[in-house]
């Protein structure tokens, strides 16, 4: 496979991955169909890429608006039905993906898509303002599945537990003749997710993006998601994040949080959270670098208490995505024995990993 072909596969795989995050079922088989279609078209022509993807990656009419939004965001402003110039603005760090080192043959037709793929794995703390704006735009399209749990409530079904009352009522309506048996099965509901986002000074490069991720999770499951900011005090910000517009939500959050860029007393915040909120059966996600300024033994004790109550405990540490990272801070060492999943939180790829964990079924 030539270098250009490898670049095309990488770009289209990243595009399909972003579509899946937005709810379009762009699976491996559909990606292969797209690549086969592009082999007979001009992959440097945005119009060809748009229609090839639309025909091969979308499964129903409901997918089309999502496809258009993601295509527009991923390929840097190209829209359906318009013939755009093939050249697209390329950010400085992506030129090497499509041209030989030291050479610049002008704008590359698919470089903006390559830029999105680079941004997917890039540390948000190292991004420019333009790159962050693009990541925020992609997060606005983000969709995450949610693990389902069985409810105590039952619903009618063709099989399952015999519903004697409904069966008898049916028989009485028919003059005492039993036409068919009625059954019930437990309803399913999305498992509750609680996020605690560290907004202390050491988390400043990541806090805004993590809160935008929290906004996306609230938007997907508003009744099954709670969000708190944690620093020197615990603040519930779920209501602020229920605004559909990300900018409006972030403005409301910035007004609601009184301790931006302060210290971190996670042990005290966890104790307050567990005293005022029920974590039983929930997936609790703590987004923090573990720089504890308070009593580390208290943090360990409250994490142990939390792990006994919650369905799962996930710790998101942005520094985990850095090469050679070791959890050496006292706060992380105290928390680690009580964590089910320890993941990075520094990039779009890390957010996708977290979304996958939230969608998995765990006993």
Coordinates of C-alpha atoms in Angstrom, one line a residue:
X1 CA 0.0 0.0 0.0
X2 CA 1.4 3.4 -1.0
X3 CA 1.8 6.2 1.5
X4 CA -1.1 8.2 -0.1
X5 CA -3.3 5.1 0.2
X6 CA -2.3 4.6 3.9
X7 CA -3.1 8.3 4.5
X8 CA -6.5 7.9 2.9
X9 CA -7.3 4.8 5.0
X10 CA -6.3 6.6 8.2
X11 CA -8.4 9.7 7.3
X12 CA -11.5 7.8 6.4
X13 CA -11.2 5.5 9.4
X14 CA -11.0 8.6 11.7
X15 CA -14.0 10.1 9.9
X16 CA -16.0 6.9 10.4
X17 CA -15.0 6.8 14.1
X18 CA -16.3 10.3 14.6
X19 CA -19.5 9.4 12.8
X20 CA -20.0 6.5 15.2
X21 CA -19.5 8.9 18.2
X22 CA -22.3 11.0 16.6
X23 CA -24.6 8.0 16.4
X24 CA -24.1 6.9 12.7
X25 CA -23.5 3.1 12.5
X26 CA -20.3 3.4 10.3
X27 CA -18.9 0.0 11.1
X28 CA -15.9 -1.8 9.5
X29 CA -17.9 -3.2 6.6
X30 CA -19.3 0.2 5.7
X31 CA -15.7 1.7 5.9
X32 CA -14.5 -1.0 3.4
X33 CA -17.4 0.0 1.1
X34 CA -16.4 3.6 1.3
X35 CA -12.8 2.8 0.5
X36 CA -13.9 0.6 -2.5
X37 CA -16.0 3.5 -3.8
X38 CA -13.2 6.0 -3.5
X39 CA -11.0 3.7 -5.4
X40 CA -13.2 4.5 -8.5
X41 CA -13.5 8.2 -7.7
X42 CA -11.3 11.2 -7.0
X43 CA -10.5 11.2 -3.3
X44 CA -9.0 14.7 -3.7
X45 CA -12.4 16.0 -4.7
X46 CA -14.5 16.9 -1.7
X47 CA -17.8 16.4 -3.6
X48 CA -16.8 12.8 -4.4
X49 CA -15.8 12.1 -0.8
X50 CA -19.1 13.5 0.5
X51 CA -21.4 11.4 -1.7
X52 CA -19.3 8.2 -1.4
X53 CA -19.5 8.5 2.4
X54 CA -23.2 9.4 2.3
X55 CA -24.1 6.3 0.2
X56 CA -21.9 3.8 2.1
X57 CA -21.8 5.0 5.7
X58 CA -25.4 6.0 6.4
X59 CA -28.0 3.3 7.2
X60 CA -31.2 5.3 7.3
X61 CA -32.7 8.7 6.6
X62 CA -32.2 9.6 10.3
X63 CA -28.4 9.3 9.8
X64 CA -28.3 12.0 7.1
X65 CA -28.5 15.1 9.3
X66 CA -25.8 13.7 11.6
X67 CA -23.6 12.8 8.6
X68 CA -23.9 16.3 7.2
X69 CA -23.0 17.9 10.6
X70 CA -20.0 15.6 11.1
X71 CA -18.8 16.0 7.5
X72 CA -18.9 19.7 7.9
X73 CA -17.0 19.7 11.2
X74 CA -14.5 17.0 10.2
X75 CA -13.6 18.3 6.7
X76 CA -13.3 21.9 7.7
X77 CA -16.5 23.6 6.4
X78 CA -17.4 21.6 3.3
X79 CA -21.1 21.4 2.8
X80 CA -23.4 19.1 0.9
X81 CA -24.6 20.1 -2.6
X82 CA -21.9 22.7 -3.1
X83 CA -18.9 22.4 -5.3
X84 CA -16.0 23.7 -3.1
X85 CA -12.5 24.3 -4.2
X86 CA -10.4 21.2 -3.6
X87 CA -7.8 23.1 -1.5
X88 CA -8.6 23.4 2.2
X89 CA -6.6 25.4 4.8
X90 CA -4.1 23.1 6.5
X91 CA -2.8 23.7 10.0
X92 CA 1.0 23.8 10.3
X93 CA 1.5 20.4 12.1
X94 CA -0.4 18.3 9.5
X95 CA 1.5 19.2 6.3
X96 CA 3.9 16.4 6.9
X97 CA 1.1 13.9 6.7
X98 CA 0.6 14.6 3.0
X99 CA 3.8 16.1 1.6
X100 CA 7.4 15.0 1.8
X101 CA 9.4 16.5 4.7
X102 CA 10.7 20.0 3.8
X103 CA 8.4 20.3 0.8
X104 CA 5.1 22.2 0.6
X105 CA 3.3 21.6 -2.7
X106 CA 0.4 23.8 -1.6
X107 CA -2.8 23.0 0.2
X108 CA -3.6 19.3 0.4
X109 CA -7.2 18.3 -0.5
X110 CA -7.7 16.0 2.5
X111 CA -5.3 17.7 5.0
X112 CA -8.1 19.1 7.1
X113 CA -9.4 15.6 7.6
X114 CA -5.9 14.5 8.5
X115 CA -5.8 17.5 10.9
X116 CA -8.9 16.2 12.6
X117 CA -7.3 12.8 13.0
X118 CA -4.2 14.4 14.5
X119 CA -6.4 16.4 16.8
X120 CA -8.1 13.2 17.9
X121 CA -4.8 12.1 19.6
X122 CA -3.3 15.5 20.5
X123 CA -3.1 16.6 24.1
X124 CA -5.6 19.5 24.5
X125 CA -3.1 21.3 26.8
X126 CA -0.8 21.7 23.7
X127 CA -3.4 22.9 21.3
X128 CA -3.7 26.3 19.8
X129 CA -6.9 28.3 20.2
X130 CA -8.0 27.3 16.7
X131 CA -7.4 23.6 17.4
X132 CA -9.3 23.8 20.7
X133 CA -12.2 25.4 18.9
X134 CA -12.3 22.5 16.4
X135 CA -12.2 20.0 19.3
X136 CA -15.0 21.8 21.0
X137 CA -17.0 21.7 17.8
X138 CA -16.5 17.9 17.6
X139 CA -17.4 17.5 21.2
X140 CA -20.7 19.3 20.5
X141 CA -21.5 16.3 18.1
X142 CA -20.3 13.7 20.6
X143 CA -22.7 10.9 21.4
X144 CA -22.0 8.3 24.1
X145 CA -23.9 5.0 24.7
X146 CA -24.9 4.1 28.2
X147 CA -24.9 0.8 30.0
X148 CA -28.5 -0.3 30.6
X149 CA -29.7 -1.7 34.0
X150 CA -32.8 -3.7 34.9
X151 CA -35.5 -1.7 36.6
X152 CA -37.9 -3.0 39.2
X153 CA -40.8 -1.9 36.9
X154 CA -42.2 -4.3 34.4
X155 CA -43.5 -3.9 30.9
X156 CA -45.7 -6.2 28.7
X157 CA -43.8 -8.7 26.6
X158 CA -44.4 -11.8 24.5
X159 CA -42.4 -13.9 26.9
X160 CA -41.0 -13.6 30.4
X161 CA -42.9 -13.7 33.8
X162 CA -46.5 -14.6 33.6
X163 CA -48.7 -11.6 34.3
X164 CA -51.7 -13.2 36.0
X165 CA -53.7 -10.0 36.5
X166 CA -53.5 -9.0 32.9
X167 CA -54.3 -12.5 31.8
X168 CA -57.4 -12.6 34.1
X169 CA -58.6 -9.2 32.9
X170 CA -58.2 -10.3 29.3
X171 CA -60.2 -13.5 30.0
X172 CA -63.0 -11.4 31.7
X173 CA -63.3 -9.2 28.7
X174 CA -63.8 -12.3 26.6
X175 CA -66.5 -13.7 28.8
X176 CA -64.2 -16.0 30.8
X177 CA -62.4 -17.5 27.9
X178 CA -58.6 -17.3 28.0
X179 CA -57.4 -16.3 24.5
X180 CA -53.7 -16.0 25.4
X181 CA -51.4 -15.6 28.3
X182 CA -49.9 -12.3 29.2
X183 CA -46.3 -11.8 30.2
X184 CA -44.1 -9.1 31.7
X185 CA -40.4 -8.5 31.7
X186 CA -38.3 -5.9 33.6
X187 CA -37.9 -2.5 32.0
X188 CA -34.3 -1.3 31.3
X189 CA -33.0 2.1 32.1
X190 CA -29.7 3.9 31.4
X191 CA -27.4 3.5 34.4
X192 CA -26.8 6.7 36.2
X193 CA -23.4 8.4 35.7
X194 CA -22.0 10.9 38.2
X195 CA -19.0 13.1 37.1
X196 CA -16.8 15.0 39.5
X197 CA -14.5 17.4 37.5
X198 CA -11.5 18.8 39.3
X199 CA -11.3 22.6 38.5
X200 CA -8.2 23.4 40.6
X201 CA -5.2 25.3 39.3
X202 CA -3.3 22.2 38.2
X203 CA -6.2 21.1 36.0
X204 CA -6.6 24.5 34.3
X205 CA -5.4 23.2 30.8
X206 CA -8.0 20.4 30.8
X207 CA -11.0 21.6 32.9
X208 CA -12.8 23.4 30.2
X209 CA -12.6 20.5 27.7
X210 CA -13.6 18.0 30.4
X211 CA -16.7 20.1 31.3
X212 CA -17.6 20.2 27.6
X213 CA -17.4 16.4 27.6
X214 CA -19.7 16.4 30.6
X215 CA -22.1 18.7 28.7
X216 CA -22.2 16.1 25.9
X217 CA -22.9 13.3 28.4
X218 CA -25.7 15.3 30.0
X219 CA -27.1 16.1 26.6
X220 CA -27.2 12.4 25.7
X221 CA -28.9 11.2 29.0
X222 CA -30.1 14.3 30.9
X223 CA -32.1 12.3 33.4
X224 CA -29.3 9.8 34.2
X225 CA -26.3 12.1 34.5
X226 CA -25.1 14.3 37.4
X227 CA -22.1 16.6 37.2
X228 CA -20.2 18.3 40.1
X229 CA -17.1 20.6 40.1
X230 CA -14.6 19.8 42.8
X231 CA -11.8 22.1 44.1
X232 CA -11.9 23.7 47.5
X233 CA -15.7 23.1 47.5
X234 CA -18.2 20.9 45.8
X235 CA -20.6 22.5 43.4
X236 CA -23.5 20.8 41.5
X237 CA -23.6 22.1 37.9
X238 CA -26.0 19.6 36.3
X239 CA -28.7 22.3 35.7
X240 CA -26.2 24.6 34.0
X241 CA -25.1 21.8 31.7
X242 CA -28.6 21.0 30.5
X243 CA -28.6 24.0 28.2
X244 CA -28.4 22.5 24.7
X245 CA -26.0 25.2 23.3
X246 CA -22.5 24.4 24.5
X247 CA -21.5 28.1 24.7
X248 CA -24.5 29.0 26.8
X249 CA -23.9 26.0 29.1
X250 CA -20.2 26.9 29.6
X251 CA -21.1 30.5 30.4
X252 CA -23.6 29.3 33.0
X253 CA -21.0 26.9 34.5
X254 CA -18.3 29.6 34.7
X255 CA -20.8 31.7 36.8
X256 CA -21.8 28.8 39.0
X257 CA -18.3 27.6 40.0
X258 CA -16.8 29.8 42.8
X259 CA -13.4 28.1 43.1
X260 CA -11.9 28.0 39.6
X261 CA -8.1 27.5 39.6
X262 CA -7.9 27.1 43.4
X263 CA -6.6 24.2 45.5
X264 CA -7.7 20.6 45.6
X265 CA -9.2 18.9 48.6
X266 CA -10.7 15.8 47.0
X267 CA -11.0 13.8 50.3
X268 CA -13.2 16.5 51.8
X269 CA -15.2 16.9 48.6
X270 CA -15.8 13.2 48.3
X271 CA -17.0 13.0 52.0
X272 CA -19.4 15.9 51.3
X273 CA -20.6 14.3 48.1
X274 CA -21.3 10.9 49.8
X275 CA -23.0 12.6 52.7
X276 CA -25.4 14.5 50.4
X277 CA -25.8 12.2 47.4
X278 CA -26.7 8.6 46.8
X279 CA -23.9 6.9 44.7
X280 CA -25.5 3.4 45.0
X281 CA -25.6 1.7 41.6
X282 CA -24.1 4.6 39.8
X283 CA -20.9 4.8 37.6
X284 CA -18.8 7.5 39.3
X285 CA -16.2 9.3 37.1
X286 CA -13.6 11.4 38.8
X287 CA -11.6 13.6 36.5
X288 CA -8.5 14.8 38.3
X289 CA -4.7 14.8 38.2
X290 CA -4.6 13.6 41.8
X291 CA -2.8 16.5 43.3
X292 CA -4.4 16.4 46.8
X293 CA -3.7 19.4 49.0
X294 CA -5.7 18.0 51.9
X295 CA -5.5 14.9 54.0
X296 CA -4.4 12.0 51.8
X297 CA -5.6 9.3 54.3
X298 CA -9.1 10.9 54.2
X299 CA -9.1 10.6 50.4
X300 CA -8.1 6.9 50.6
X301 CA -10.9 6.2 53.2
X302 CA -13.5 8.1 51.1
X303 CA -12.5 6.3 47.9
X304 CA -12.8 2.9 49.7
X305 CA -16.3 4.0 50.8
X306 CA -17.2 5.1 47.4
X307 CA -16.0 1.9 45.7
X308 CA -18.3 -0.1 48.1
X309 CA -21.4 2.0 47.1
X310 CA -20.9 2.7 43.4
X311 CA -21.4 0.2 40.5
X312 CA -18.0 1.3 39.1
X313 CA -15.4 3.9 39.8
X314 CA -13.5 5.4 36.8
X315 CA -10.6 7.8 37.4
X316 CA -9.8 10.1 34.4
X317 CA -6.3 11.6 34.7
X318 CA -5.1 13.8 31.8
X319 CA -1.4 13.1 32.6
X320 CA -1.9 9.4 32.1
X321 CA -1.8 10.1 28.3
X322 CA 1.8 11.4 28.6
X323 CA 4.6 9.0 27.7
X324 CA 6.4 7.6 30.8
X325 CA 3.6 8.7 33.2
X326 CA 3.6 7.0 36.6
X327 CA 0.9 7.7 39.3
X328 CA 3.4 8.9 41.9
X329 CA 1.4 11.7 43.5
X330 CA 0.1 10.9 47.0
X331 CA -3.5 11.4 46.0
X332 CA -3.3 9.0 43.1
X333 CA -1.5 6.3 45.2
X334 CA -4.3 6.6 47.8
X335 CA -7.0 6.3 45.2
X336 CA -5.7 3.6 42.9
X337 CA -6.6 0.6 45.0
X338 CA -10.3 1.6 44.9
X339 CA -10.5 2.3 41.1
X340 CA -12.1 0.0 38.6
X341 CA -10.8 1.8 35.5
X342 CA -7.9 4.2 35.2
X343 CA -7.9 6.1 31.9
X344 CA -6.4 9.2 30.3
X345 CA -8.4 12.4 29.7
X346 CA -6.2 14.5 27.5
X347 CA -7.6 14.0 24.0
X348 CA -10.6 13.1 21.9
X349 CA -9.3 9.5 21.6
X350 CA -9.2 9.3 25.4
X351 CA -12.8 10.7 25.6
X352 CA -13.9 8.0 23.2
X353 CA -12.3 5.4 25.4
X354 CA -14.2 6.7 28.4
X355 CA -17.5 6.7 26.4
X356 CA -16.8 3.1 25.5
X357 CA -16.5 2.2 29.2
X358 CA -19.7 4.0 30.0
X359 CA -21.5 2.0 27.3
X360 CA -20.1 -1.4 28.4
X361 CA -22.2 -3.8 30.5
X362 CA -20.4 -4.8 33.7
X363 CA -21.8 -7.4 36.2

